[in-house]
Amino acid sequence: VISTNAGGTAVLRFGNTRAFVLGLEVVVADGRVWNGLRGLRKDNTGYDLKQLFIGAEGTLGIVTAAVLALHPAPRSRATAWVGVADVAAAVRLLATLRAALSARLVGFELVSAQALAISRRYFPEYADPLPGVPWSVLVELEDSGTEAALAAALEAALAEALEAGDALDAAIAGSLREAAAMWALRENIAEAQRREGPNLKHDIALPVSAVPEFLDYAGALLDRRYPGVRFVVFGHLGDGNLHYNLSPPPGFAAEAFLAEAPQVARIVHDEVAARRGSISAEHGIGQLKRDELVRHKAAVELDLMRSVKAALDPRGLLNPGKVL
Amino acid sequence: VISTNAGGTAVLRFGNTRAFVLGLEVVVADGRVWNGLRGLRKDNTGYDLKQLFIGAEGTLGIVTAAVLALHPAPRSRATAWVGVADVAAAVRLLATLRAALSARLVGFELVSAQALAISRRYFPEYADPLPGVPWSVLVELEDSGTEAALAAALEAALAEALEAGDALDAAIAGSLREAAAMWALRENIAEAQRREGPNLKHDIALPVSAVPEFLDYAGALLDRRYPGVRFVVFGHLGDGNLHYNLSPPPGFAAEAFLAEAPQVARIVHDEVAARRGSISAEHGIGQLKRDELVRHKAAVELDLMRSVKAALDPRGLLNPGKVL
């Protein structure tokens, strides 16, 4: 978790794993153990070394212990499924909810109609809360106050969005069971897509405001090259992080489509790079994206990374062949 | 601000400067410019280089531009001055308020009676909201809801603390002017102490739960060595960050007391280190604390820092003589 700087559906509120790590114990390349197990919110005594090891995929040291910051458990939750006309409307909805609900807004997950259809095809027990909307947003709130106050705040914020035309319709979960069913629709997408057959996955991040334009441009380019390609787009719009997965056009052989992976990735990643996005928001570099990393990082950035790697692991012992 | 990873009175809610920095542009030691001006919430593409430059006091590169994360402006605020019997009670009050108010709690500033007295001696226009309490906490809240809802939440949380015996009394600011006067009491301490005469300052951080014990132990040791020494203790208790300032005992010549600075710092910092605290929470290392840094960091940590410095600035051109 720490070495990949893992994220999830609550990054919008709480940040990635990096935001939770107060201290680390790390075995470094010469075999010594660095005990940096501090539990401090503030510490400006030299370089913040723990930051180096978080997300380094084990290439700079091996994390063996950590001190994590915790948040008090919430006392109330609310969940809503909101239909929007397009992704630009979803981005406006996000701004409205952040302004109205501040840190109560914990999750803001985008689901395309295609992604929802695939999820429901393999898990038909979960009903579509708002049939017919082209895009949906799953909104999750948490607070320390009462359920009633949180529900009222959510209703007021959604009413504002409906009035502004940014939301088409909204369904608020009336029970924990309904909330869990909404989350199941979202969380089953990946498994449903696996059952559906081979597809090409991309884990990208963009400035939130650039997401609509990216989807237009990348979608047009891919559809031109692979007419009828099926876009299964979902993810953490609150963080600008999309899972941009492509299933082959009807009649396109699965193996032939998978063989297109490098060409498809290039189209997707070039459109991401054109908007100063990330070609790996959550999933890291590993071995799979080493070549793409070199394509997308400037020489000075790669040189800095290599300098750090050489300084901390001069003999290249730590997770060799990964990242750099 | 970025090169010192500056903090302030809202770190409790929003984090240090590091938490705001999404991207940086940095001139590195060989004269090249690294353009890392990304505006992403998630980006796991190799080492998170910006973390190296934040708080490095200019010793690894010169920050020339940044992309910062912003939060929506709050729509409501509330301010309260709370009297507590001791610092242990203040720590319990913090836990109560965090659980009850979650992210609405923006500031939690501790002020000792001595610190308050000095502040009022030089700025008598600001009245003491709760005369006679041994310790005070200045509580600041922000929210996106109404002023009335926020005031009600604050009153409920304070009532809980009063009932539990953790708060002795509380005054809620009834206007912006009253809130500003409460903040003036807190913010004038540093200037008042400067006018009062020479004093020895320490900017320390501790795990919040260790603050009461630290104050007991360090206070006893210092009072034994310098009988009558005056403790001016205040700061960001929500982050475990105290400004632990000492004025000379009555009759102790100012110059003679200032000459004790290394001995005093050693006592303070050893008690901090015994509780895994930080000898520089906000103010960095610079030149003043280089020797203390070497005393308090393990060899492996210093070696890692020196490796990073040598890797990024092999000729030692960047802010020489600072930090390391």
Tab-separated table of N, CA and C in Angstrom, chain B residues 47-179:
chain	number	residue	atom	x	y	z
B	47	TYR	N	9.249	8.523	-9.036
B	47	TYR	CA	9.462	9.188	-7.755
B	47	TYR	C	8.772	10.551	-7.749
B	48	ASP	N	8.198	10.889	-6.617
B	48	ASP	CA	7.477	12.153	-6.474
B	48	ASP	C	8.491	13.236	-6.133
B	49	LEU	N	9.194	13.699	-7.184
B	49	LEU	CA	10.357	14.564	-6.978
B	49	LEU	C	10.033	15.860	-6.249
B	50	LYS	N	8.812	16.375	-6.458
B	50	LYS	CA	8.514	17.670	-5.821
B	50	LYS	C	8.675	17.586	-4.312
B	51	GLN	N	8.409	16.398	-3.747
B	51	GLN	CA	8.532	16.242	-2.295
B	51	GLN	C	9.950	16.543	-1.817
B	52	LEU	N	10.939	16.263	-2.670
B	52	LEU	CA	12.332	16.511	-2.281
B	52	LEU	C	12.602	17.995	-2.072
B	53	PHE	N	12.001	18.816	-2.920
B	53	PHE	CA	12.327	20.244	-2.887
B	53	PHE	C	11.525	21.006	-1.829
B	54	ILE	N	10.352	20.461	-1.478
B	54	ILE	CA	9.519	21.122	-0.465
B	54	ILE	C	10.196	20.946	0.897
B	55	GLY	N	10.479	22.035	1.552
B	55	GLY	CA	11.097	21.969	2.869
B	55	GLY	C	12.597	21.731	2.856
B	56	ALA	N	13.223	21.722	1.687
B	56	ALA	CA	14.665	21.476	1.625
B	56	ALA	C	15.474	22.759	1.786
B	57	GLU	N	14.800	23.857	2.050
B	57	GLU	CA	15.457	25.137	2.327
B	57	GLU	C	16.404	25.572	1.208
B	58	GLY	N	16.036	25.218	-0.020
B	58	GLY	CA	16.824	25.660	-1.160
B	58	GLY	C	18.125	24.913	-1.366
B	59	THR	N	18.352	23.836	-0.620
B	59	THR	CA	19.643	23.148	-0.727
B	59	THR	C	19.665	22.101	-1.837
B	60	LEU	N	18.510	21.830	-2.455
B	60	LEU	CA	18.467	20.825	-3.525
B	60	LEU	C	18.035	21.424	-4.859
B	61	GLY	N	17.536	22.650	-4.834
B	61	GLY	CA	17.069	23.300	-6.050
B	61	GLY	C	16.359	24.580	-5.670
B	62	ILE	N	16.119	25.411	-6.677
B	62	ILE	CA	15.468	26.697	-6.431
B	62	ILE	C	14.074	26.652	-7.049
B	63	VAL	N	13.076	26.760	-6.199
B	63	VAL	CA	11.688	26.703	-6.666
B	63	VAL	C	11.353	28.017	-7.365
B	64	THR	N	10.883	27.923	-8.611
B	64	THR	CA	10.578	29.139	-9.375
B	64	THR	C	9.108	29.254	-9.752
B	65	ALA	N	8.335	28.200	-9.588
B	65	ALA	CA	6.894	28.263	-9.861
B	65	ALA	C	6.247	27.058	-9.209
B	66	ALA	N	4.945	27.162	-8.984
B	66	ALA	CA	4.238	26.064	-8.327
B	66	ALA	C	2.787	26.033	-8.762
B	67	VAL	N	2.209	24.838	-8.689
B	67	VAL	CA	0.760	24.669	-8.821
B	67	VAL	C	0.246	24.274	-7.442
B	68	LEU	N	-0.688	25.066	-6.923
B	68	LEU	CA	-1.200	24.806	-5.578
B	68	LEU	C	-2.650	24.350	-5.626
B	69	ALA	N	-2.999	23.444	-4.738
B	69	ALA	CA	-4.389	23.023	-4.567
B	69	ALA	C	-5.108	24.079	-3.741
B	70	LEU	N	-6.321	24.381	-4.131
B	70	LEU	CA	-7.114	25.351	-3.384
B	70	LEU	C	-8.346	24.665	-2.805
B	71	HIS	N	-8.863	25.244	-1.751
B	71	HIS	CA	-10.118	24.778	-1.156
B	71	HIS	C	-11.178	25.857	-1.369
B	72	PRO	N	-12.434	25.458	-1.549
B	72	PRO	CA	-13.488	26.476	-1.655
B	72	PRO	C	-13.497	27.343	-0.398
B	73	ALA	N	-13.747	28.632	-0.567
B	73	ALA	CA	-13.827	29.531	0.587
B	73	ALA	C	-14.962	29.085	1.501
B	74	PRO	N	-14.747	29.139	2.812
B	74	PRO	CA	-15.823	28.748	3.730
B	74	PRO	C	-16.967	29.755	3.684
B	75	ARG	N	-18.161	29.287	4.012
B	75	ARG	CA	-19.324	30.174	4.034
B	75	ARG	C	-19.682	30.597	5.456
B	76	SER	N	-19.097	29.930	6.435
B	76	SER	CA	-19.382	30.288	7.828
B	76	SER	C	-18.129	30.041	8.675
B	77	ARG	N	-18.047	30.813	9.746
B	77	ARG	CA	-16.930	30.692	10.688
B	77	ARG	C	-17.472	30.798	12.094
B	78	ALA	N	-16.732	30.193	13.028
B	78	ALA	CA	-17.056	30.379	14.439
B	78	ALA	C	-15.753	30.335	15.225
B	79	THR	N	-15.698	31.111	16.283
B	79	THR	CA	-14.484	31.233	17.086
B	79	THR	C	-14.875	31.155	18.556
B	80	ALA	N	-14.087	30.411	19.324
B	80	ALA	CA	-14.370	30.323	20.759
B	80	ALA	C	-13.067	30.348	21.543
B	81	TRP	N	-13.174	30.873	22.756
B	81	TRP	CA	-12.044	30.880	23.697
B	81	TRP	C	-12.462	29.956	24.839
B	82	VAL	N	-11.680	28.906	25.075
B	82	VAL	CA	-12.078	27.880	26.029
B	82	VAL	C	-11.026	27.782	27.126
B	83	GLY	N	-11.465	27.846	28.373
B	83	GLY	CA	-10.549	27.682	29.490
B	83	GLY	C	-10.435	26.208	29.869
B	84	VAL	N	-9.210	25.760	30.119
B	84	VAL	CA	-8.990	24.375	30.556
B	84	VAL	C	-8.063	24.385	31.768
B	85	ALA	N	-8.145	23.315	32.565
B	85	ALA	CA	-7.378	23.264	33.809
B	85	ALA	C	-5.899	22.999	33.547
B	86	ASP	N	-5.638	22.187	32.543
B	86	ASP	CA	-4.246	21.854	32.233
B	86	ASP	C	-4.166	21.372	30.787
B	87	VAL	N	-2.936	21.040	30.376
B	87	VAL	CA	-2.749	20.693	28.967
B	87	VAL	C	-3.343	19.321	28.658
B	88	ALA	N	-3.363	18.430	29.647
B	88	ALA	CA	-4.008	17.130	29.421
B	88	ALA	C	-5.487	17.324	29.097
B	89	ALA	N	-6.126	18.261	29.782
B	89	ALA	CA	-7.530	18.553	29.474
B	89	ALA	C	-7.668	19.139	28.071
B	90	ALA	N	-6.706	19.960	27.685
B	90	ALA	CA	-6.745	20.529	26.326
B	90	ALA	C	-6.645	19.427	25.276
B	91	VAL	N	-5.810	18.416	25.551
B	91	VAL	CA	-5.669	17.299	24.610
B	91	VAL	C	-6.983	16.519	24.516
B	92	ARG	N	-7.650	16.334	25.655
B	92	ARG	CA	-8.953	15.644	25.613
B	92	ARG	C	-9.995	16.488	24.878
B	93	LEU	N	-9.940	17.798	25.103
B	93	LEU	CA	-10.861	18.700	24.398
B	93	LEU	C	-10.661	18.594	22.885
B	94	LEU	N	-9.410	18.506	22.476
B	94	LEU	CA	-9.110	18.364	21.047
B	94	LEU	C	-9.772	17.111	20.478
B	95	ALA	N	-9.645	15.996	21.199
B	95	ALA	CA	-10.245	14.749	20.712
B	95	ALA	C	-11.763	14.871	20.624
B	96	THR	N	-12.361	15.504	21.627
B	96	THR	CA	-13.820	15.690	21.619
B	96	THR	C	-14.251	16.545	20.430
B	97	LEU	N	-13.537	17.633	20.199
B	97	LEU	CA	-13.930	18.529	19.107
B	97	LEU	C	-13.697	17.888	17.744
B	98	ARG	N	-12.623	17.142	17.605
B	98	ARG	CA	-12.367	16.482	16.317
B	98	ARG	C	-13.468	15.473	16.017
B	99	ALA	N	-13.859	14.700	17.029
B	99	ALA	CA	-14.895	13.687	16.803
B	99	ALA	C	-16.235	14.347	16.503
B	100	ALA	N	-16.510	15.464	17.173
B	100	ALA	CA	-17.820	16.102	17.022
B	100	ALA	C	-17.903	16.988	15.787
B	101	LEU	N	-16.783	17.552	15.372
B	101	LEU	CA	-16.821	18.590	14.339
B	101	LEU	C	-16.045	18.208	13.086
B	102	SER	N	-15.331	17.130	13.131
B	102	SER	CA	-14.501	16.634	12.025
B	102	SER	C	-13.773	17.798	11.352
B	103	ALA	N	-13.911	17.921	10.028
B	103	ALA	CA	-13.100	18.901	9.305
B	103	ALA	C	-13.538	20.339	9.523
B	104	ARG	N	-14.622	20.548	10.260
B	104	ARG	CA	-14.967	21.935	10.595
B	104	ARG	C	-13.910	22.551	11.517
B	105	LEU	N	-13.210	21.714	12.266
B	105	LEU	CA	-12.203	22.205	13.211
B	105	LEU	C	-10.947	22.605	12.436
B	106	VAL	N	-10.689	23.885	12.377
B	106	VAL	CA	-9.600	24.406	11.556
B	106	VAL	C	-8.396	24.791	12.409
B	107	GLY	N	-8.658	25.356	13.572
B	107	GLY	CA	-7.556	25.795	14.429
B	107	GLY	C	-7.803	25.417	15.873
B	108	PHE	N	-6.708	25.088	16.576
B	108	PHE	CA	-6.807	24.705	17.984
B	108	PHE	C	-5.513	25.167	18.635
B	109	GLU	N	-5.545	26.411	19.123
B	109	GLU	CA	-4.331	27.070	19.599
B	109	GLU	C	-4.302	27.118	21.118
B	110	LEU	N	-3.209	26.646	21.677
B	110	LEU	CA	-3.036	26.633	23.131
B	110	LEU	C	-2.342	27.921	23.581
B	111	VAL	N	-2.820	28.498	24.678
B	111	VAL	CA	-2.190	29.714	25.241
B	111	VAL	C	-2.111	29.541	26.757
B	112	SER	N	-0.906	29.623	27.298
B	112	SER	CA	-0.771	29.551	28.757
B	112	SER	C	-1.155	30.887	29.377
B	113	ALA	N	-1.492	30.849	30.682
B	113	ALA	CA	-1.845	32.094	31.364
B	113	ALA	C	-0.698	33.097	31.295
B	114	GLN	N	0.551	32.601	31.402
B	114	GLN	CA	1.698	33.506	31.319
B	114	GLN	C	1.802	34.152	29.941
B	115	ALA	N	1.597	33.345	28.896
B	115	ALA	CA	1.658	33.889	27.537
B	115	ALA	C	0.557	34.924	27.332
B	116	LEU	N	-0.619	34.624	27.853
B	116	LEU	CA	-1.734	35.562	27.723
B	116	LEU	C	-1.442	36.858	28.481
B	117	ALA	N	-0.846	36.730	29.671
B	117	ALA	CA	-0.544	37.921	30.469
B	117	ALA	C	0.441	38.823	29.738
B	118	ILE	N	1.449	38.240	29.118
B	118	ILE	CA	2.424	39.057	28.381
B	118	ILE	C	1.762	39.725	27.187
B	119	SER	N	0.920	38.959	26.474
B	119	SER	CA	0.208	39.525	25.328
B	119	SER	C	-0.613	40.733	25.774
B	120	ARG	N	-1.312	40.617	26.912
B	120	ARG	CA	-2.199	41.688	27.362
B	120	ARG	C	-1.421	42.861	27.957
B	121	ARG	N	-0.212	42.571	28.481
B	121	ARG	CA	0.584	43.661	29.053
B	121	ARG	C	0.925	44.700	27.984
B	122	TYR	N	1.216	44.227	26.762
B	122	TYR	CA	1.631	45.146	25.707
B	122	TYR	C	0.486	45.526	24.775
B	123	PHE	N	-0.607	44.783	24.865
B	123	PHE	CA	-1.783	45.094	24.034
B	123	PHE	C	-3.027	45.051	24.934
B	124	PRO	N	-3.112	46.012	25.874
B	124	PRO	CA	-4.177	45.936	26.881
B	124	PRO	C	-5.572	46.185	26.304
B	125	GLU	N	-5.625	46.602	25.045
B	125	GLU	CA	-6.942	46.875	24.459
B	125	GLU	C	-7.738	45.595	24.209
B	126	TYR	N	-7.087	44.451	24.307
B	126	TYR	CA	-7.812	43.195	24.080
B	126	TYR	C	-8.097	42.529	25.426
B	127	ALA	N	-9.374	42.389	25.749
B	127	ALA	CA	-9.769	41.879	27.068
B	127	ALA	C	-9.565	40.370	27.154
B	128	ASP	N	-9.298	39.919	28.361
B	128	ASP	CA	-9.192	38.479	28.620
B	128	ASP	C	-10.612	37.896	28.643
B	129	PRO	N	-10.933	36.974	27.748
B	129	PRO	CA	-12.319	36.474	27.696
B	129	PRO	C	-12.709	35.673	28.931
B	130	LEU	N	-11.744	35.020	29.572
B	130	LEU	CA	-12.061	34.154	30.719
B	130	LEU	C	-11.004	34.338	31.794
B	131	PRO	N	-11.040	35.476	32.520
B	131	PRO	CA	-9.959	35.742	33.485
B	131	PRO	C	-9.828	34.610	34.505
B	132	GLY	N	-8.579	34.278	34.802
B	132	GLY	CA	-8.317	33.338	35.877
B	132	GLY	C	-8.093	31.898	35.468
B	133	VAL	N	-8.319	31.542	34.205
B	133	VAL	CA	-8.078	30.138	33.834
B	133	VAL	C	-6.583	29.926	33.592
B	134	PRO	N	-6.056	28.763	33.961
B	134	PRO	CA	-4.610	28.548	33.835
B	134	PRO	C	-4.143	28.338	32.384
B	135	TRP	N	-5.005	27.762	31.573
B	135	TRP	CA	-4.664	27.548	30.161
B	135	TRP	C	-5.900	27.885	29.328
B	136	SER	N	-5.662	28.394	28.138
B	136	SER	CA	-6.773	28.690	27.234
B	136	SER	C	-6.538	28.003	25.896
B	137	VAL	N	-7.634	27.720	25.226
B	137	VAL	CA	-7.562	27.193	23.865
B	137	VAL	C	-8.413	28.095	22.980
B	138	LEU	N	-7.817	28.529	21.887
B	138	LEU	CA	-8.557	29.300	20.893
B	138	LEU	C	-9.000	28.323	19.807
B	139	VAL	N	-10.293	28.201	19.643
B	139	VAL	CA	-10.863	27.230	18.700
B	139	VAL	C	-11.434	27.974	17.506
B	140	GLU	N	-11.056	27.551	16.325
B	140	GLU	CA	-11.575	28.187	15.109
B	140	GLU	C	-12.247	27.129	14.237
B	141	LEU	N	-13.447	27.433	13.806
B	141	LEU	CA	-14.203	26.520	12.942
B	141	LEU	C	-14.523	27.207	11.614
B	142	GLU	N	-14.621	26.382	10.586
B	142	GLU	CA	-15.104	26.857	9.284
B	142	GLU	C	-16.026	25.801	8.712
B	143	ASP	N	-16.982	26.239	7.906
B	143	ASP	CA	-17.847	25.255	7.250
B	143	ASP	C	-18.467	25.870	6.009
B	144	SER	N	-19.103	25.002	5.241
B	144	SER	CA	-19.793	25.436	4.027
B	144	SER	C	-21.280	25.660	4.282
B	145	GLY	N	-21.759	25.363	5.493
B	145	GLY	CA	-23.178	25.544	5.813
B	145	GLY	C	-23.453	26.917	6.391
B	146	THR	N	-24.537	27.031	7.129
B	146	THR	CA	-24.924	28.333	7.675
B	146	THR	C	-24.158	28.636	8.963
B	147	GLU	N	-24.087	29.924	9.297
B	147	GLU	CA	-23.487	30.349	10.564
B	147	GLU	C	-24.243	29.731	11.741
B	148	ALA	N	-25.584	29.692	11.613
B	148	ALA	CA	-26.400	29.190	12.723
B	148	ALA	C	-26.100	27.710	12.980
B	149	ALA	N	-26.002	26.928	11.913
B	149	ALA	CA	-25.735	25.488	12.077
B	149	ALA	C	-24.354	25.272	12.688
B	150	LEU	N	-23.396	26.081	12.245
B	150	LEU	CA	-22.037	25.919	12.771
B	150	LEU	C	-21.986	26.317	14.248
B	151	ALA	N	-22.655	27.413	14.595
B	151	ALA	CA	-22.690	27.848	15.996
B	151	ALA	C	-23.346	26.774	16.870
B	152	ALA	N	-24.396	26.166	16.355
B	152	ALA	CA	-25.079	25.118	17.122
B	152	ALA	C	-24.163	23.914	17.323
B	153	ALA	N	-23.436	23.551	16.283
B	153	ALA	CA	-22.518	22.408	16.403
B	153	ALA	C	-21.414	22.707	17.414
B	154	LEU	N	-20.904	23.948	17.380
B	154	LEU	CA	-19.862	24.347	18.328
B	154	LEU	C	-20.400	24.316	19.760
B	155	GLU	N	-21.586	24.870	19.947
B	155	GLU	CA	-22.170	24.894	21.299
B	155	GLU	C	-22.375	23.475	21.827
B	156	ALA	N	-22.860	22.596	20.979
B	156	ALA	CA	-23.094	21.213	21.405
B	156	ALA	C	-21.783	20.535	21.795
B	157	ALA	N	-20.743	20.765	20.990
B	157	ALA	CA	-19.457	20.125	21.280
B	157	ALA	C	-18.853	20.686	22.563
B	158	LEU	N	-18.972	21.995	22.764
B	158	LEU	CA	-18.434	22.595	23.983
B	158	LEU	C	-19.230	22.146	25.210
B	159	ALA	N	-20.542	21.999	25.049
B	159	ALA	CA	-21.361	21.512	26.162
B	159	ALA	C	-20.901	20.121	26.588
B	160	GLU	N	-20.581	19.289	25.579
B	160	GLU	CA	-20.084	17.932	25.863
B	160	GLU	C	-18.770	18.013	26.647
B	161	ALA	N	-17.893	18.927	26.247
B	161	ALA	CA	-16.597	19.057	26.921
B	161	ALA	C	-16.753	19.629	28.330
B	162	LEU	N	-17.678	20.562	28.493
B	162	LEU	CA	-17.927	21.121	29.832
B	162	LEU	C	-18.484	20.044	30.756
B	163	GLU	N	-19.399	19.254	30.220
B	163	GLU	CA	-20.011	18.197	31.020
B	163	GLU	C	-18.976	17.155	31.425
B	164	ALA	N	-18.054	16.850	30.515
B	164	ALA	CA	-17.016	15.864	30.812
B	164	ALA	C	-15.944	16.429	31.745
B	165	GLY	N	-16.007	17.736	32.004
B	165	GLY	CA	-15.015	18.349	32.877
B	165	GLY	C	-13.724	18.706	32.160
B	166	ASP	N	-13.674	18.559	30.847
B	166	ASP	CA	-12.445	18.888	30.123
B	166	ASP	C	-12.327	20.386	29.861
B	167	ALA	N	-13.451	21.064	29.772
B	167	ALA	CA	-13.435	22.530	29.649
B	167	ALA	C	-13.947	23.130	30.951
B	168	LEU	N	-13.301	24.229	31.390
B	168	LEU	CA	-13.755	24.921	32.601
B	168	LEU	C	-14.840	25.938	32.279
B	169	ASP	N	-14.690	26.571	31.134
B	169	ASP	CA	-15.620	27.615	30.736
B	169	ASP	C	-15.327	27.915	29.269
B	170	ALA	N	-16.271	28.568	28.621
B	170	ALA	CA	-16.060	28.881	27.212
B	170	ALA	C	-16.763	30.173	26.851
B	171	ALA	N	-16.122	30.935	25.943
B	171	ALA	CA	-16.723	32.167	25.423
B	171	ALA	C	-16.744	32.046	23.912
B	172	ILE	N	-17.927	32.190	23.336
B	172	ILE	CA	-18.052	32.119	21.883
B	172	ILE	C	-18.119	33.538	21.337
B	173	ALA	N	-17.306	33.808	20.331
B	173	ALA	CA	-17.299	35.147	19.744
B	173	ALA	C	-18.656	35.434	19.127
B	174	GLY	N	-19.228	36.577	19.475
B	174	GLY	CA	-20.551	36.927	18.990
B	174	GLY	C	-20.523	37.775	17.735
B	175	SER	N	-19.331	38.150	17.313
B	175	SER	CA	-19.211	38.991	16.118
B	175	SER	C	-17.826	38.773	15.532
B	176	LEU	N	-17.639	39.232	14.311
B	176	LEU	CA	-16.313	39.154	13.697
B	176	LEU	C	-15.309	39.936	14.526
B	177	ARG	N	-15.777	41.044	15.112
B	177	ARG	CA	-14.882	41.874	15.906
B	177	ARG	C	-14.405	41.113	17.143
B	178	GLU	N	-15.317	40.416	17.811
B	178	GLU	CA	-14.915	39.624	18.974
B	178	GLU	C	-13.979	38.483	18.575
B	179	ALA	N	-14.252	37.881	17.423
B	179	ALA	CA	-13.367	36.813	16.954
B	179	ALA	C	-11.969	37.357	16.678
